[in-house]
């Protein structure tokens, strides 16, 4: 009897005891990492063309706020920071590398050599982040993990130009799931640590933090509107955030609470996107969540489905 | 099933080791900040405020092992761009906004101030601001405030011993602060061609109090201003402001 599923991507060797840990070693439907690749590419293209490009000359040219020596101390020998822009001339280097970055993002979007395109996007992102950290925030650190995991995720197995060419096999495609798990661990660490620092902050415990944040004339995108909202609403949103962040590593794994926790996460990030000037942090975070949704349900009904005895992998 | 080639087997091992390292690295990088250690190099701002410094044991081999483990985690954080250190608005914003502004000082003793484009002019009904599109510029400008967000003038006056590092912070920000002042000067001169070239351009911080809960609507409480850095365009000299001693200092 032939296999009911096709395995794509390189199955890694794991040392003991990881090799026996099903959560870590299980494969995931290829649609999940394909969706992760596509959404990541869309977010990146939006970031590049709508957020970076209009300010590019100001942010990355030597006679404005950029230049290879502006943060020269960052590249001293006792640190491992690097940037391809250090090796390129200030006159055309940033523009050339930006063009490569856009090309890498387009490659990811269409699924053309996603491993190479993912690594190109990661290298360009790190290069721009290091040469001028000022325009960046925590979301850009998160995107570095995101790009690396997209590159490693065999995301071109379906929904891409490479997969279209060999689309003669109707069986569901499964790929190694570890990049999705790494993304989950990254998000869990991000929320848990943030939750910890919030929990020891009296402002967060009292709930008034959201009042001050939403009324902050510099960081808030809607201070005038926030002033019309009742204080208890700000407090309530602070407490919900605190509980959700602290609980995420457990609640997102338990079957009964997983979907609600992930949906709340997306709402949380979209909420911060429209209320605080956090920029693409929200978009890259939401892009990470893409890998946890059951995109395989969109699979075309070829008549052949996964074996009935094979339970679908957990989203996280 | 055919046996994989030695090349593919080696690749599988490499990928497995990389994946394992990623799985270990992320929690390790986030947790090691709680373990006092001696860093081999000065820490970068992203991790510096979280990392516990010093030693946690007098058993030197154990301390040295943790120090080296920290160095390895830090190396990969920096090399891969996956710097950890997450707090997401913790401990929380203060009850005021800190906004940078550029003050142009002229030879005749007059001055003019260019406010931040992100500071609403209407303090009674500040308008909505669109997300994303100007965030890169906003981040750049906001980075000039990070060192002083929790150092409002009244607190510096009350507890000066906690703020003696401020001039060092200002002097350390020479590159980006000078570049920002030069850019603001360029914009100012284009908008005011009738004005002479200023002798000095000052980066100052405006502390705009947030109305407390229940207070009348509007950001109308008095704004406190304090200089941070001063740049002399003619000589390219740069000074930092000592908020405790109330004087300018040079490197």
PDB file of N, CA and C in Angstrom, chain A residues 34 92 123 133 150 162 215 231 234 246 282 290 298 303:
ATOM      1  N   UNK A  34       3.644  27.150   3.976  1.00  0.00           N
ATOM      2  CA  UNK A  34       3.473  27.925   2.736  1.00  0.00           C
ATOM      3  C   UNK A  34       2.734  29.228   3.047  1.00  0.00           C
ATOM      4  N   UNK A  92      25.986  53.907  -3.229  1.00  0.00           N
ATOM      5  CA  UNK A  92      24.941  53.084  -3.845  1.00  0.00           C
ATOM      6  C   UNK A  92      24.636  51.795  -3.082  1.00  0.00           C
ATOM      7  N   UNK A 123      19.445  38.147   5.698  1.00  0.00           N
ATOM      8  CA  UNK A 123      20.736  38.846   5.638  1.00  0.00           C
ATOM      9  C   UNK A 123      20.531  40.351   5.393  1.00  0.00           C
ATOM     10  N   UNK A 133      20.270  51.029  13.740  1.00  0.00           N
ATOM     11  CA  UNK A 133      19.223  50.430  14.590  1.00  0.00           C
ATOM     12  C   UNK A 133      18.086  51.383  14.927  1.00  0.00           C
ATOM     13  N   UNK A 150      11.304  30.738   8.169  1.00  0.00           N
ATOM     14  CA  UNK A 150      10.660  30.597   6.852  1.00  0.00           C
ATOM     15  C   UNK A 150      11.653  29.958   5.874  1.00  0.00           C
ATOM     16  N   UNK A 162       7.649  26.591  -7.521  1.00  0.00           N
ATOM     17  CA  UNK A 162       8.370  25.315  -7.552  1.00  0.00           C
ATOM     18  C   UNK A 162       7.375  24.161  -7.441  1.00  0.00           C
ATOM     19  N   UNK A 215      -2.873  57.678  26.467  1.00  0.00           N
ATOM     20  CA  UNK A 215      -2.925  59.141  26.545  1.00  0.00           C
ATOM     21  C   UNK A 215      -1.552  59.773  26.295  1.00  0.00           C
ATOM     22  N   UNK A 231     -12.030  54.911  32.152  1.00  0.00           N
ATOM     23  CA  UNK A 231     -10.757  54.434  32.716  1.00  0.00           C
ATOM     24  C   UNK A 231     -10.797  52.926  32.945  1.00  0.00           C
ATOM     25  N   UNK A 234      -9.546  50.876  30.039  1.00  0.00           N
ATOM     26  CA  UNK A 234      -8.083  50.820  29.943  1.00  0.00           C
ATOM     27  C   UNK A 234      -7.532  49.803  30.937  1.00  0.00           C
ATOM     28  N   UNK A 246       1.167  36.036  30.339  1.00  0.00           N
ATOM     29  CA  UNK A 246       1.714  35.058  31.286  1.00  0.00           C
ATOM     30  C   UNK A 246       1.205  33.647  30.976  1.00  0.00           C
ATOM     31  N   UNK A 282       3.563  44.680  15.056  1.00  0.00           N
ATOM     32  CA  UNK A 282       2.277  43.985  15.045  1.00  0.00           C
ATOM     33  C   UNK A 282       2.168  43.078  13.822  1.00  0.00           C
ATOM     34  N   UNK A 290       0.485  32.889  11.546  1.00  0.00           N
ATOM     35  CA  UNK A 290      -0.005  32.204  10.343  1.00  0.00           C
ATOM     36  C   UNK A 290       0.306  30.717  10.387  1.00  0.00           C
ATOM     37  N   UNK A 298      -7.891  24.258   3.331  1.00  0.00           N
ATOM     38  CA  UNK A 298      -8.147  24.868   2.025  1.00  0.00           C
ATOM     39  C   UNK A 298      -7.685  23.956   0.891  1.00  0.00           C
ATOM     40  N   UNK A 303      -9.653  13.843  -3.587  1.00  0.00           N
ATOM     41  CA  UNK A 303     -10.178  12.501  -3.370  1.00  0.00           C
ATOM     42  C   UNK A 303      -9.295  11.721  -2.433  1.00  0.00           C
TER      43      UNK A 303
END
